[in-house]
Coordinates of C-alpha atoms in Angstrom, one line a residue:
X1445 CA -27.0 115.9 -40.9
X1446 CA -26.0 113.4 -43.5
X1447 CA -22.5 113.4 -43.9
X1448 CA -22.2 109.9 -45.7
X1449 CA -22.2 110.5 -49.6
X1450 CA -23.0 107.0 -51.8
X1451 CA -22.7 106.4 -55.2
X1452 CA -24.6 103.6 -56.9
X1453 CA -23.8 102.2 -60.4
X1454 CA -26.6 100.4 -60.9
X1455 CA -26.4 97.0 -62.8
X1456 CA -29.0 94.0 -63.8
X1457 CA -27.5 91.8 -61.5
X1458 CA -24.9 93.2 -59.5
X1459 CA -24.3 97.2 -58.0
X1460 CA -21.3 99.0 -57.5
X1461 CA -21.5 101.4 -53.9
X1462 CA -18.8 103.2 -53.3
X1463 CA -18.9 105.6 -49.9
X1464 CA -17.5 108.7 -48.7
X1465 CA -17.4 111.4 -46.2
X1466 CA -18.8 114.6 -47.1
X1467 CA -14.6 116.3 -47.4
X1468 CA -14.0 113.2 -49.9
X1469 CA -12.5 110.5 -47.6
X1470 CA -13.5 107.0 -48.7
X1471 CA -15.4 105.1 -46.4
X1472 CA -15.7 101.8 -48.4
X1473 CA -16.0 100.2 -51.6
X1474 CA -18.8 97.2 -52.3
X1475 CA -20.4 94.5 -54.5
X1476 CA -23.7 93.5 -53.7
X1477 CA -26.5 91.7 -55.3
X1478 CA -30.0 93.6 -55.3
X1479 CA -31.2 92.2 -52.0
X1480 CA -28.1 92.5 -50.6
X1481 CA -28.3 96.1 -51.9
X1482 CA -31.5 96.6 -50.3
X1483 CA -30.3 95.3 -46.6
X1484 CA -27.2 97.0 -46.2
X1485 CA -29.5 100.3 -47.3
X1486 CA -31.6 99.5 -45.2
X1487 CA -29.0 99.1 -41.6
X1488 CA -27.0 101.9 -43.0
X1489 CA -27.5 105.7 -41.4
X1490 CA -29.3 108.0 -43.8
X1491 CA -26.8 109.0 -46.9
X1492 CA -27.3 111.2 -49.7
X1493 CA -27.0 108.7 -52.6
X1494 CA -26.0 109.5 -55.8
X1495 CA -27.3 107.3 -58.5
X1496 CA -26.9 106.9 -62.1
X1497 CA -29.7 108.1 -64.8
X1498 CA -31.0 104.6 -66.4
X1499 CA -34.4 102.6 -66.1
X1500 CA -34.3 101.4 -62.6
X1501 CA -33.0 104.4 -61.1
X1502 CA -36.3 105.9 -60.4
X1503 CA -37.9 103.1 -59.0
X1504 CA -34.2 102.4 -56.6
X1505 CA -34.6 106.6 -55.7
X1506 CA -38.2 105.7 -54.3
X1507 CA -37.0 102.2 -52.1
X1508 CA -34.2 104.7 -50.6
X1509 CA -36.0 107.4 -50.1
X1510 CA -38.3 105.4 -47.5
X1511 CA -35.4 104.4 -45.2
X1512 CA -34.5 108.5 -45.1
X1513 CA -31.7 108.5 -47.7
X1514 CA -31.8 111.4 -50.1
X1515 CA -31.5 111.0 -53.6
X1516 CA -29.8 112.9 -56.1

């Protein structure tokens, strides 16, 4: 069970996560570049992410989704 929820504002350059447990406790706050994004996704235990509606979104949802995060 995921119980990790992350919330990506997604940016050209740089992306806003913010983390927390399922009851609303935050777990952290972060700045990352986009390969920075894509590593710490990538080590991090499968999340249900929470990403804004813009152009890259869709393309982000389908590089999580392959690590076992689920988007929303």
């Amino acid at each position: 069970m995921k119980d990790t929820m992350i919330g990506v504002d997604l940016a050209k350059n740089v992306f806003q996560l913010h983390g927390a447990s399922m009851a609303g406790q935050v777990k952290f706050r972060k700045k990352v570049t986009r390969v920075q994004f894509r590593h710490f996704m990538a080590q991090h235990e499968p999340a249900i992410m929470v990403m804004e509606a813009c152009g890259s979104a869709s393309y982000w949802a389908r590089e999580m989704v392959r690590p076992g995060h689920e988007v929303r």
